[in-house]
Coordinates of C-alpha atoms and ligand atoms in Angstrom, one line a residue:
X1325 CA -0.7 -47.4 -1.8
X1326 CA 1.1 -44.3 -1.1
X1327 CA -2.0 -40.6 -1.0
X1328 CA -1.4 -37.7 -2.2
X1329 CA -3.0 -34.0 -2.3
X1330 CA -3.4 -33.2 -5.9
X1331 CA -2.9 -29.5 -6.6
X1332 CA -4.4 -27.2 -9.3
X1333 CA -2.8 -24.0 -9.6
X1334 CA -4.7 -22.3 -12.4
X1335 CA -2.1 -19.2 -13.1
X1336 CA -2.6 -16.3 -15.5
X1337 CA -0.7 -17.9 -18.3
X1338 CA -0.4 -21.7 -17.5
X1339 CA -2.3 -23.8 -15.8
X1340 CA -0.4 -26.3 -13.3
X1341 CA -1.1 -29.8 -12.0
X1342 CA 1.1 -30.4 -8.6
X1343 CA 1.2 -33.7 -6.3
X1344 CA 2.5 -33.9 -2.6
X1345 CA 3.0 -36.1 -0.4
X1346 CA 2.0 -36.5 3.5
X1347 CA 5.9 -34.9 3.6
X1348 CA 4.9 -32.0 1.7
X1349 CA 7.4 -33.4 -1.1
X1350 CA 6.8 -32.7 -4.7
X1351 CA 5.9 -36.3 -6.2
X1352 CA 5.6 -34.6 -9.8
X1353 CA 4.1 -31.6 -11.8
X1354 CA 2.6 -30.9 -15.1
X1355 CA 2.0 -27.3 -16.9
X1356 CA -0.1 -26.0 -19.7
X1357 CA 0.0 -22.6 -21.3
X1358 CA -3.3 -21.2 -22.8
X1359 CA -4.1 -18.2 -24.8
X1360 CA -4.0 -14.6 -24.0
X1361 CA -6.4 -12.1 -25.9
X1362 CA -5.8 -8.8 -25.9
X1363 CA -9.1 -7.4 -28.1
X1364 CA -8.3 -3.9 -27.8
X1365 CA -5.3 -2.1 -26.6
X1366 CA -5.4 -2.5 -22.5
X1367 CA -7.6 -4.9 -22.6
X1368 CA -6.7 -8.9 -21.8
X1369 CA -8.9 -11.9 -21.8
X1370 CA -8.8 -15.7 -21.5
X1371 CA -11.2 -18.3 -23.0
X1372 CA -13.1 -20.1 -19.4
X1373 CA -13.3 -23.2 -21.4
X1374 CA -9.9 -23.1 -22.7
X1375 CA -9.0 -22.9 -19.0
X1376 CA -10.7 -25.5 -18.0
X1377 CA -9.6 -28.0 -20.6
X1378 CA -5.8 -26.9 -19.7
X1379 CA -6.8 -27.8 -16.3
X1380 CA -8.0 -31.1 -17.3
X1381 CA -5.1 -32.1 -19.3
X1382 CA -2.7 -30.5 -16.5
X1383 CA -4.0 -33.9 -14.5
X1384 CA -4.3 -36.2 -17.1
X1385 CA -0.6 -35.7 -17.2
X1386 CA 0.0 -35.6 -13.7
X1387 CA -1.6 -38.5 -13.2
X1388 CA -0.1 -40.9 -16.2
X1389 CA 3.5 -39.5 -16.2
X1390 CA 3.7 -40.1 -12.3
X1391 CA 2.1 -43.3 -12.4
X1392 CA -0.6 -42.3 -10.4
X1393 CA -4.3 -44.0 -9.6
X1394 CA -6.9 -41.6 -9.1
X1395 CA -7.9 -43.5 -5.8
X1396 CA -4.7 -42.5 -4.5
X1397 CA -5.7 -38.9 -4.2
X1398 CA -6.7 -37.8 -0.9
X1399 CA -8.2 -34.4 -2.0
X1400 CA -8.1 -31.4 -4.0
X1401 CA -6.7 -27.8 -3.5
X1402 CA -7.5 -25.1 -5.7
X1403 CA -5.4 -22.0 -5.8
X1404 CA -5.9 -19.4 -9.3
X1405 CA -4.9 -16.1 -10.5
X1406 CA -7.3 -13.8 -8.6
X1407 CA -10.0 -10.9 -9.7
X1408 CA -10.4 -12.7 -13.1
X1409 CA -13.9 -12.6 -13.5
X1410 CA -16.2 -15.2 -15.2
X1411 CA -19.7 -15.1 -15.7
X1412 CA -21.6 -18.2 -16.8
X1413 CA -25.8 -19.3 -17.5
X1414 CA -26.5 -21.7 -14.3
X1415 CA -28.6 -23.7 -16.8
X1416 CA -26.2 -24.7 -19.8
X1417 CA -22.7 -23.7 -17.9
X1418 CA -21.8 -21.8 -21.0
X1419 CA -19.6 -18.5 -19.8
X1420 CA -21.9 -15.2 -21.9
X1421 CA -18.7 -13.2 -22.6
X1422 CA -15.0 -14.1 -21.9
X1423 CA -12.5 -13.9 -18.7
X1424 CA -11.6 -10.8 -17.7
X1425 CA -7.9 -11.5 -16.3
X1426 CA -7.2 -8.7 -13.8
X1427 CA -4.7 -7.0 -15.6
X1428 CA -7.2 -6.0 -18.1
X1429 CA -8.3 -2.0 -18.0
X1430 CA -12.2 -2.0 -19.7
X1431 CA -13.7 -1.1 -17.1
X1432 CA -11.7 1.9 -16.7
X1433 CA -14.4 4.7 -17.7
X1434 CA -16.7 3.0 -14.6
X1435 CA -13.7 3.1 -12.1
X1436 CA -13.3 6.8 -13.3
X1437 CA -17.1 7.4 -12.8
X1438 CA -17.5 5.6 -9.2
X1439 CA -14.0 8.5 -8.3
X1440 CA -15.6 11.2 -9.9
X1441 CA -18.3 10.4 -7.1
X1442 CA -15.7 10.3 -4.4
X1443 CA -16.5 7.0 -3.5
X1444 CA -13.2 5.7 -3.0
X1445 CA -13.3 5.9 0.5
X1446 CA -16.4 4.4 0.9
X1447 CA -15.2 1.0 -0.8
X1448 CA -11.9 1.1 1.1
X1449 CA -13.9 1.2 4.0
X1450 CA -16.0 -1.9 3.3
X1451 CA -13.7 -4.1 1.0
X1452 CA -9.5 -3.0 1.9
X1453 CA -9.5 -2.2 -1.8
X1454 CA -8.9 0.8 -3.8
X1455 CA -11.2 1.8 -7.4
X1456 CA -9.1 0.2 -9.8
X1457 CA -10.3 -2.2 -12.6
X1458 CA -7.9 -5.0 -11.6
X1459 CA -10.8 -5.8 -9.4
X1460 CA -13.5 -8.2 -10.0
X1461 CA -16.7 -5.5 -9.5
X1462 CA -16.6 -3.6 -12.1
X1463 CA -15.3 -6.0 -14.4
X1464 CA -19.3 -8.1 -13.9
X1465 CA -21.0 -5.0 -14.1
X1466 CA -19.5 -4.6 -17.5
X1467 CA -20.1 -7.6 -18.6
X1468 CA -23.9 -6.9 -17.0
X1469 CA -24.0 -3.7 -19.4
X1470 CA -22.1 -5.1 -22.6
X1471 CA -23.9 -8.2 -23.1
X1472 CA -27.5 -7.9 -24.7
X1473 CA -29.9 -9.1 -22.1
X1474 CA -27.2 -9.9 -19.6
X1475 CA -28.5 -7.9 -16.8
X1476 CA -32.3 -9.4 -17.5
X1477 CA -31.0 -12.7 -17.0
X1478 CA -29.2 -12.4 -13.9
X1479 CA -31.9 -10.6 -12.3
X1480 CA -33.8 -13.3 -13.0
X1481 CA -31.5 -15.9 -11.6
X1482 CA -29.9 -17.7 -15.0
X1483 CA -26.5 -16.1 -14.6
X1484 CA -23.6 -16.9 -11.9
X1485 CA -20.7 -14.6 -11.2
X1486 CA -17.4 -16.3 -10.0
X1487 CA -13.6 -16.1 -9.7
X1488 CA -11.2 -18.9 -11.3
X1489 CA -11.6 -21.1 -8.0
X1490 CA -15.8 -20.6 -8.7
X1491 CA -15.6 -21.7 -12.1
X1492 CA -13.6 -24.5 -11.5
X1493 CA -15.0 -26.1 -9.0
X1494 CA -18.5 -25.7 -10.7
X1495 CA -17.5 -28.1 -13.6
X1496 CA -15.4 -30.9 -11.2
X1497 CA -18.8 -30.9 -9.4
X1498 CA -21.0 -30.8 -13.2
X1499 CA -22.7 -27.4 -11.9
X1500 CA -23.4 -28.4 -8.2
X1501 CA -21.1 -26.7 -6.2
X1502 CA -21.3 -22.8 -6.7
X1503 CA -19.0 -21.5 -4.0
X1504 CA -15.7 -19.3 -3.5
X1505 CA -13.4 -18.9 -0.6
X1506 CA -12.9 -15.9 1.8
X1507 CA -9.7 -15.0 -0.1
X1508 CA -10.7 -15.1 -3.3
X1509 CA -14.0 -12.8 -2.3
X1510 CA -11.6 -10.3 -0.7
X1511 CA -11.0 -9.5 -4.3
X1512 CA -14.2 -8.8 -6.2
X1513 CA -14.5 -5.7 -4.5
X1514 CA -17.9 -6.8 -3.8
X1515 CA -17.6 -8.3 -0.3
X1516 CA -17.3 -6.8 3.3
X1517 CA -13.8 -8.0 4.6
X1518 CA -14.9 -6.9 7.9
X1519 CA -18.4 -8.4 7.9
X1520 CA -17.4 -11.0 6.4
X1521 CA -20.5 -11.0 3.9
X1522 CA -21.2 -9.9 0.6
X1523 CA -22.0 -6.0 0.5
X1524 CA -25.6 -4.9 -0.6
X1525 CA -25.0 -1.9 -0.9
X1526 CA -21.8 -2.2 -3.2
X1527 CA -23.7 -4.6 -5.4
X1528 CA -26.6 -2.4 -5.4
X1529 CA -24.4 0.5 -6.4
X1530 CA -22.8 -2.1 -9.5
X1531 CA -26.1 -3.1 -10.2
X1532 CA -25.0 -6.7 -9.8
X1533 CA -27.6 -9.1 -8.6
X1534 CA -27.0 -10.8 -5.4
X1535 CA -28.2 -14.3 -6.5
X1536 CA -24.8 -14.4 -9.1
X1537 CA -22.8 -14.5 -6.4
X1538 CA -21.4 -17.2 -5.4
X1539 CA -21.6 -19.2 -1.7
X1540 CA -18.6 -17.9 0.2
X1541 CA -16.3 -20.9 2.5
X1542 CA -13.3 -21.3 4.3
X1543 CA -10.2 -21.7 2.8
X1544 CA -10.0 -25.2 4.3
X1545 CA -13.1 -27.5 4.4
X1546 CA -14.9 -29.7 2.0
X1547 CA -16.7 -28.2 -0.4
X1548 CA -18.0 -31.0 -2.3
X1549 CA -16.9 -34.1 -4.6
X1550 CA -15.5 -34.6 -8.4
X1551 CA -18.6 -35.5 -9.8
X1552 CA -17.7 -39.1 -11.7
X1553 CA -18.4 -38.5 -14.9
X1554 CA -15.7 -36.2 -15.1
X1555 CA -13.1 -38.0 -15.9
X1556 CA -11.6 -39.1 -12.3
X1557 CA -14.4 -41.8 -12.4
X1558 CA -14.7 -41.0 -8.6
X1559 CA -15.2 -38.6 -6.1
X1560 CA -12.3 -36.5 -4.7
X1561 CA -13.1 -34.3 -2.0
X1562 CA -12.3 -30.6 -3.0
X1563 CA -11.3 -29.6 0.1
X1564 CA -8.9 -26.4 -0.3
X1565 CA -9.3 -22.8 -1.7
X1566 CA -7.5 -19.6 -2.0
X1567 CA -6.4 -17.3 -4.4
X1568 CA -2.5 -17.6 -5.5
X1569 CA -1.1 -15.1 -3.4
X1570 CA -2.7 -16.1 -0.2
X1571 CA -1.7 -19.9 -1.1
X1572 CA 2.1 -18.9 -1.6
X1573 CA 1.7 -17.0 1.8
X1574 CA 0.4 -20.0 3.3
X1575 CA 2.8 -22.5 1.8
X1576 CA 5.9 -20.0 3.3
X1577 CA 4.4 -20.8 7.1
X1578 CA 3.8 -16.9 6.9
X1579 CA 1.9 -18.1 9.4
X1580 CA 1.9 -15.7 12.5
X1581 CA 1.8 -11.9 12.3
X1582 CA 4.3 -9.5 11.0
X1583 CA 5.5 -12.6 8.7
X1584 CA 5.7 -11.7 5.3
X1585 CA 6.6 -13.6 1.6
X1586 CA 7.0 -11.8 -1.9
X1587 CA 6.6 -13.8 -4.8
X1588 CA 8.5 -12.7 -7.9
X1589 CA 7.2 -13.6 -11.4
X1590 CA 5.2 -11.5 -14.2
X1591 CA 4.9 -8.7 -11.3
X1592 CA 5.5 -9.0 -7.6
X1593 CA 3.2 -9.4 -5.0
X1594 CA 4.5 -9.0 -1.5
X1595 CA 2.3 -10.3 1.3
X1596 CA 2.2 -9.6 5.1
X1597 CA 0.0 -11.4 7.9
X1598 CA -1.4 -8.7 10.2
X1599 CA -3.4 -11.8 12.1
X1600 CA -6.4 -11.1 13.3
X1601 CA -7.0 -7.3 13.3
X1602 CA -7.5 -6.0 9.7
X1603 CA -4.9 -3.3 9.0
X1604 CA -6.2 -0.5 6.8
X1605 CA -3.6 1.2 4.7
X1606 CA -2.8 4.9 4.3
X1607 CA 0.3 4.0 1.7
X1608 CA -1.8 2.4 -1.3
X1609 CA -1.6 -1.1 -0.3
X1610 CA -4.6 -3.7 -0.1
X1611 CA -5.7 -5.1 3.7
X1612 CA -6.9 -8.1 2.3
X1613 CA -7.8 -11.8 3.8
X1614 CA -5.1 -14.2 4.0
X1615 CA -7.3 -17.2 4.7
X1616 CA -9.8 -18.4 7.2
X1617 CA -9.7 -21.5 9.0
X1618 CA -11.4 -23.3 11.5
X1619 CA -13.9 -20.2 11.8
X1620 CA -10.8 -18.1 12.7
X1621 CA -9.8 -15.5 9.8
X1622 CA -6.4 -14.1 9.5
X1623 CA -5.8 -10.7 7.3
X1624 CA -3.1 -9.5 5.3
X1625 CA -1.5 -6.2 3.9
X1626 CA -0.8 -6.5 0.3
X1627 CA 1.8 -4.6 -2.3
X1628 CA 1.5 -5.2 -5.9
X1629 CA 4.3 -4.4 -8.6
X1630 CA 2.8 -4.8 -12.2
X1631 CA 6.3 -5.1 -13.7
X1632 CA 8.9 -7.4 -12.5
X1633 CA 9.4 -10.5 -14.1
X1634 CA 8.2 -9.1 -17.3
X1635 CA 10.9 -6.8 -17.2
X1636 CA 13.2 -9.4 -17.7
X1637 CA 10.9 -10.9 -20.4
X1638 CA 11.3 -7.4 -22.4
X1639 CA 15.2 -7.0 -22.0
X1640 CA 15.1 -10.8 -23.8
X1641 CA 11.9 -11.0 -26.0
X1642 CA 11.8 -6.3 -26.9
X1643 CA 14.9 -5.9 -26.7
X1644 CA 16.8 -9.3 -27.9
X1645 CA 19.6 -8.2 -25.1
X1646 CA 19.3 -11.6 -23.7
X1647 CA 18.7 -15.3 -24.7
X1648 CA 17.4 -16.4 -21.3
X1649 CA 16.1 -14.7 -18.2
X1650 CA 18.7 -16.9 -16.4
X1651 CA 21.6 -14.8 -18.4
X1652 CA 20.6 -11.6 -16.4
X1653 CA 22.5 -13.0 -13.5
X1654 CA 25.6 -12.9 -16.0
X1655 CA 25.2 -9.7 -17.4
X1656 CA 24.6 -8.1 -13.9
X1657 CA 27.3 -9.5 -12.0
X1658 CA 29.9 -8.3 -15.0
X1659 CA 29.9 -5.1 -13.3
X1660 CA 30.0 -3.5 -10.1
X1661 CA 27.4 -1.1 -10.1
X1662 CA 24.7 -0.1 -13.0
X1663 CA 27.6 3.4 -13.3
X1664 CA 24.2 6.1 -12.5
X1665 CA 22.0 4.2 -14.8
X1666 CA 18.1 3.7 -13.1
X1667 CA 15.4 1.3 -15.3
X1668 CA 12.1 2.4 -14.3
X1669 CA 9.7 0.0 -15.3
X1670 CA 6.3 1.4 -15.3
X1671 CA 5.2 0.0 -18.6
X1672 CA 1.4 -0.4 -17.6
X1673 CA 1.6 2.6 -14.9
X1674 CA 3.1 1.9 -11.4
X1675 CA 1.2 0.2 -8.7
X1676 CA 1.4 0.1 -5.0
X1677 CA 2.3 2.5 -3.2
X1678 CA 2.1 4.7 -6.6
X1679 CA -1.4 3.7 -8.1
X1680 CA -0.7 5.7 -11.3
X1681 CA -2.0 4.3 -14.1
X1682 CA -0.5 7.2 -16.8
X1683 CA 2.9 6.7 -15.6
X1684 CA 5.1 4.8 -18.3
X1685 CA 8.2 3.3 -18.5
X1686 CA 11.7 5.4 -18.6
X1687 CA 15.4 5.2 -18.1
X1688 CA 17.8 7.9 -16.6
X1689 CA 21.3 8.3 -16.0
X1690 CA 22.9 6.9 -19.6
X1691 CA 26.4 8.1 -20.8
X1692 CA 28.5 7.4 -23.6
X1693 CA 29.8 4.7 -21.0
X1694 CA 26.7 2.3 -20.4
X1695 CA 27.3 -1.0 -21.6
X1696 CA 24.4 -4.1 -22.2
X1697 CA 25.5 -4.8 -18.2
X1698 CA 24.4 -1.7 -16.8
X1699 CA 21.2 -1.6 -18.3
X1700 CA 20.6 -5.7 -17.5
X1701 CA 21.7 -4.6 -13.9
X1702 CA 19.5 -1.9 -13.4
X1703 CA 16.5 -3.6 -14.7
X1704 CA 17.2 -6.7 -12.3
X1705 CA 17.6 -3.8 -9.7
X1706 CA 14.3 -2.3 -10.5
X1707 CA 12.4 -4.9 -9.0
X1708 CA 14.2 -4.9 -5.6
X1709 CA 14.0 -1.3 -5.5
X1710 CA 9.9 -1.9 -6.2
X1711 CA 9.7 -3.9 -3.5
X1712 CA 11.3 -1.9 -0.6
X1713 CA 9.0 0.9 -1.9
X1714 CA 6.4 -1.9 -1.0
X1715 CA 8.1 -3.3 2.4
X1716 CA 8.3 0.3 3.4
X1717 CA 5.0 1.3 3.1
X1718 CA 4.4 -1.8 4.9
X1719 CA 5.9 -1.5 7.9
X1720 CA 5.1 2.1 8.3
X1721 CA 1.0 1.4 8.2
X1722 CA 1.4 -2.6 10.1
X1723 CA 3.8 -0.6 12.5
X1724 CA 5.8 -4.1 12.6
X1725 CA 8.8 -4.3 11.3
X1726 CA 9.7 -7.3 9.0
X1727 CA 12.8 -9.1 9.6
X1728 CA 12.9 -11.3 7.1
X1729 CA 11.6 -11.5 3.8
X1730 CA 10.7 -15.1 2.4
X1731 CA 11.2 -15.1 -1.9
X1732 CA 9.6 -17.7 -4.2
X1733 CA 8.5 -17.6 -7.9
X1734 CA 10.8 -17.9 -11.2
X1735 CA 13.3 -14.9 -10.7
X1736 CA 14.1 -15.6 -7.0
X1737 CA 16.4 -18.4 -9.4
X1738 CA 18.6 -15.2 -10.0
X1739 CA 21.2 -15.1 -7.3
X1740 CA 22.2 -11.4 -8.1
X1741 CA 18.9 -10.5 -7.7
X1742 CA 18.3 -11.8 -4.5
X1743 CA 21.5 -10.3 -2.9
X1744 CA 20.7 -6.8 -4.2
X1745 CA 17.4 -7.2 -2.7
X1746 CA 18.8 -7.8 1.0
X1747 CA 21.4 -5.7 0.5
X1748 CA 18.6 -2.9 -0.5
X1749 CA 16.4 -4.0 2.3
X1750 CA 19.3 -4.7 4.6
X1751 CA 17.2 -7.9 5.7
X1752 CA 17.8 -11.2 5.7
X1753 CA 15.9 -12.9 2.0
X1754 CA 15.3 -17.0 2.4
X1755 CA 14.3 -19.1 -0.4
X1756 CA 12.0 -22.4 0.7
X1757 CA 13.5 -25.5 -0.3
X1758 CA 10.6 -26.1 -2.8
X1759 CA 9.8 -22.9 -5.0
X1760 CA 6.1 -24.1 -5.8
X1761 CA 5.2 -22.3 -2.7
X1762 CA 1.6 -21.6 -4.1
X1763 CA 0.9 -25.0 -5.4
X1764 CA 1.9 -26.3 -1.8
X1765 CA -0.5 -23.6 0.1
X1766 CA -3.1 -25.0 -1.8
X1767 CA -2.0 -28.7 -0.9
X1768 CA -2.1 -28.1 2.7
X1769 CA -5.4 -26.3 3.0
X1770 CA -6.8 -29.5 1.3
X1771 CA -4.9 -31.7 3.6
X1772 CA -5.7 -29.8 6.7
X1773 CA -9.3 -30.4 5.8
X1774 CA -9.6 -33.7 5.5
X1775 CA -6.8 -35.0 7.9
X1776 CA -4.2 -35.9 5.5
X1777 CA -2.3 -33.3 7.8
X1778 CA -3.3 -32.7 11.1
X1779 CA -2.7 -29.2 12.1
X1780 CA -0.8 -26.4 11.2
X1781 CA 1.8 -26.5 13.0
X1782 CA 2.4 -30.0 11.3
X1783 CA 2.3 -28.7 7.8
X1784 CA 5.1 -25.9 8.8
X1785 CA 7.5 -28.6 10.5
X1786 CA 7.8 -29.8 6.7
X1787 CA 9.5 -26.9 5.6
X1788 CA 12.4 -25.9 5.1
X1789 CA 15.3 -23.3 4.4
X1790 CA 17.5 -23.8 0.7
X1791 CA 19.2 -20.2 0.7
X1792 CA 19.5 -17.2 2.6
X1793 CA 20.7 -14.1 1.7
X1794 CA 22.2 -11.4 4.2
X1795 CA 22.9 -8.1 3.5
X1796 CA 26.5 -7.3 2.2
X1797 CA 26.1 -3.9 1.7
X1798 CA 26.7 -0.8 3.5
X1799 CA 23.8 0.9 4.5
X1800 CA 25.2 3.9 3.7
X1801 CA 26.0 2.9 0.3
X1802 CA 22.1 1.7 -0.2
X1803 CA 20.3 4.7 1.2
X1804 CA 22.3 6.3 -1.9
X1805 CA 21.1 3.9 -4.1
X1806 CA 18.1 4.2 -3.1
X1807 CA 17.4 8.0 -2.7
X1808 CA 18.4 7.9 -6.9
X1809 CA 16.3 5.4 -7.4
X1810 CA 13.5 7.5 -5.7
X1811 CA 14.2 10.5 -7.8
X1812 CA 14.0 8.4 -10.9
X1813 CA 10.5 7.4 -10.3
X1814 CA 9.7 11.1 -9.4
X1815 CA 10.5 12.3 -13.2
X1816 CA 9.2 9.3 -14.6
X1817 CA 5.7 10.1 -13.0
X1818 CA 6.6 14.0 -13.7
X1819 CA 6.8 12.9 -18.2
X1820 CA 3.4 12.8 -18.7
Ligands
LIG2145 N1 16.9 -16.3 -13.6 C1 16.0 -15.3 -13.7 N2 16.3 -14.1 -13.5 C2 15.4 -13.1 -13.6 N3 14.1 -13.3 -13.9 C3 13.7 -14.6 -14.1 C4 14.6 -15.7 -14.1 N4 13.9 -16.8 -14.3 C5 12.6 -16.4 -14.6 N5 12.5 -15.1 -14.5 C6 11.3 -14.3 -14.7 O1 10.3 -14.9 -13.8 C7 9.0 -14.8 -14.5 C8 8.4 -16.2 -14.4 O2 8.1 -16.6 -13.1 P1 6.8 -17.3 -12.6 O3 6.8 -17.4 -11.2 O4 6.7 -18.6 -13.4 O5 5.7 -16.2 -13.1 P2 4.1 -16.2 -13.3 O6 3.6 -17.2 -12.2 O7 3.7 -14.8 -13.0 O8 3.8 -16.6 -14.7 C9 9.2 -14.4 -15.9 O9 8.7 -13.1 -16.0 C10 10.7 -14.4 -16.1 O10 11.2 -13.4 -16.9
LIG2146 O1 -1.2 -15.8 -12.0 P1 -0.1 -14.9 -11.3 O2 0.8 -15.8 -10.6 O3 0.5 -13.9 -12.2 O4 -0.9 -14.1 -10.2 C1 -1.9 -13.2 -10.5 C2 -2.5 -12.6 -9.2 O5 -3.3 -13.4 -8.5 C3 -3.3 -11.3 -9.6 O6 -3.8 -10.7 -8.5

């Protein structure tokens, strides 16, 4: 009977259940959505068992609408929305306090606190990250000082810390596999990227116990088996990790250095491989790891944009301007240009190469003349504009210049889009033939690791090219474009 790499890619508001086989072809796919929380305003949490039912039920599906035995699985790769932090008792695996999904800003007053002491430097140095509470540090050591007797219990050893991948993993094995991956620790702001080790002195300074934290691997080995009484009935190696970003990098062959994806959904995370040689960042981006294998770890520069997708979610779901996302391609392409009009979309502040968390959203350039289009256009053409703000930044501190960008997630479906952004860039944009670039990452790291695949260069003969974009713009025309598009982000940060 035909094996196949079972997939989990546990996002930020579905979870996913993804089967490939040995030609990296998608056999089939199921998808949850779970419940956001938002308890006070900034703040956003999920429910760790609510996750990890969606996840069970994401391969129930999987499994019974495709047909599929469990003994045809091969193996296991877990990829998951990144910095969300979980804290659970090692003795009854109940989670003390809710997810804190890495959008969420409680921890704010302690990131303000830990500037105020001009520490930022002193992380950057040690973890490629900046103070912000989209990491996972400061979001445990307010759990630590919020819950009653929290901090007693984890010094005493009853309470473990871990990312998505952690928690996961911890109930496939019924709480005996505690472990994370290099990626996925490059996030907590709690480990040495260059030392690869958790940092004592960072914990010491977050007061977070060392004996939380969980064991860090590879993003490619086996880490231990589905424990049977789950219900698998059997044991399935788990056998590949890494965060969601790092998995879509992977599953684009971004393989060598100075290769670089973006993915484009809620926001926009663009993703260079700087190989072996950490790159540290002068421009606001992360250096962050993009996987290790085989005892060999690769690093990456990384741009985030908080609003992309979303954007397009407002102009249909705020504004009612649209029925679909998909009808923003129809809107924009009505006209020729947005006539002047910028969208700046900075409703939670702007990140990289910003990092301004006051900034908020705003819209220049309207005249009795702007029409639905112009507005649809311009908000389509604020997220290309984001990311050659990112790309830039990129290239300036990697000193490599990209020359091609590789697009996946749900608005790289918008063929407007997509041309803007290489005319913007005035680089080549290719689409993979399969879009669930992060699901497949996470595929082939489990393969790789048990010899479903056999190297790396295998897994990047399977892919392949659907689309790519060239530039069709003048450059001239763009570097206008672009210089308004600058001085729209200029006032918007300037309205405070
Ligand atoms: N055709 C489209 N044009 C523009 N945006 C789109 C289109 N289709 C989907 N989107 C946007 O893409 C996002 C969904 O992409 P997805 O990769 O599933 O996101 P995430 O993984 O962050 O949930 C939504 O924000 C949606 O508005
Ligand atoms: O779940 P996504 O796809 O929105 O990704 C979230 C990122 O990992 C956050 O860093």
């Amino acid at each position: 009977m035909e094996k196949y790499v079972l997939s989990i890619d546990q996002g930020t508001t579905s979870s996913r259940a993804v089967l490939f086989n040995k030609q990296g072809e998608l056999i089939h796919s199921a998808q949850s959505e779970f419940k956001q929380f938002y308890p006070q305003s900034g703040w956003v949490e999920h429910n760790p068992s609510e996750i990890w039912g969606s996840v069970l039920s994401v391969i129930a599906a999987v499994l019974t609408e495709s047909g599929t035995k469990e003994t045809q699985i091969d193996s296991i790769g877990i990829t998951n929305q990144r910095e969300t932090t979980i804290v659970w008792n090692r003795h009854t695996g109940k989670p003390i306090y809710p997810a804190i999904v890495w959008q969420s800003r409680q921890t704010q007053p302690i990131v303000n606190e830990l500037k105020r002491q001009n520490l930022e430097q002193w992380f950057q140095d040690k973890t490629g990250l900046l103070l912000d509470p989209y990491f996972s540090g400061t979001k445990v050591k307010w759990i630590l000082d919020q819950v009653e007797g929290a901090r007693e219990q984890a010094e005493n050893g009853e309470l473990l810390f871990g990312t998505v991948d952690s928690w996961l993993i911890w109930n496939l094995t019924a709480g005996k596999v505690h472990v994370t991956d290099y990626t996925n620790a490059s996030r907590t702001l709690l480990y040495n990227i260059f030392e690869l080790q958790w940092d004592a002195e960072i914990c010491e300074m977050l007061q977070v116990p060392m004996a939380m934290l969980p064991e860090v691997k590879s993003s490619s080995e086996i880490y231990g088996k589905t424990d049977k009484s789950t219900f698998f009935g059997q044991e399935i190696p788990i056998a590949g990790i890494a965060g969601d970003q790092q998995a879509a990098l992977f599953g684009q062959n971004c393989t060598e250095k100075g290769m670089a994806k973006n993915t484009y959904g809620t926001g926009c995370f663009l993703l260079m491989n700087t190989g072996e040689k950490a790159v540290k960042s002068s421009n606001g981006l992360l250096t962050t790891i993009a996987w290790g294998i085989d005892g060999k770890v690769s690093y990456a520069l990384e741009g985030s944009v908080f609003v992309a997708g979303s954007a397009v979610q407002w102009l249909r779901d705020g504004l009612r301007m649209l029925k679909t996302a998909a009808d923003s391609e129809t809107y924009a392409k009505r006209v020729p240009s947005t006539d002047g009009v910028y969208v700046v979309p900075a409703f939670v502040g702007l990140g990289t190469p910003y990092w301004d968390s006051d900034a908020r959203g705003a819209i220049f350039g309207l005249t009795r003349g702007t029409e639905k289009e112009h507005f649809v256009r311009a908000t389509l053409e604020s997220l290309a504009y984001q990311t050659k703000d990112v790309l830039d930044c990129m290239e300036q501190d990697s000193g490599i210049e990209i020359d091609m960008l590789r697009a996946d997630g749900g608005a790289v479906s918008n063929d407007f889009l997509m041309q803007f952004q290489s005319d913007i860039l005035q680089k080549n944009v290719e689409l993979a033939r399969l879009n669930e670039t992060t699901a497949l990452g996470a595929a082939f790291l489990a393969g790789l690791a048990t010899g479903f695949w056999n190297s790396i260069e295998d897994v990047c003969n399977l892919s392949s090219v659907q689309k790519e974009y060239s530039p069709q713009m003048e450059k001239a025309t763009t570097d206008e474009l672009y210089g308004g598009w600058k001085k729209a982000v200029a006032a918007t940060r300037h309205f405070k």
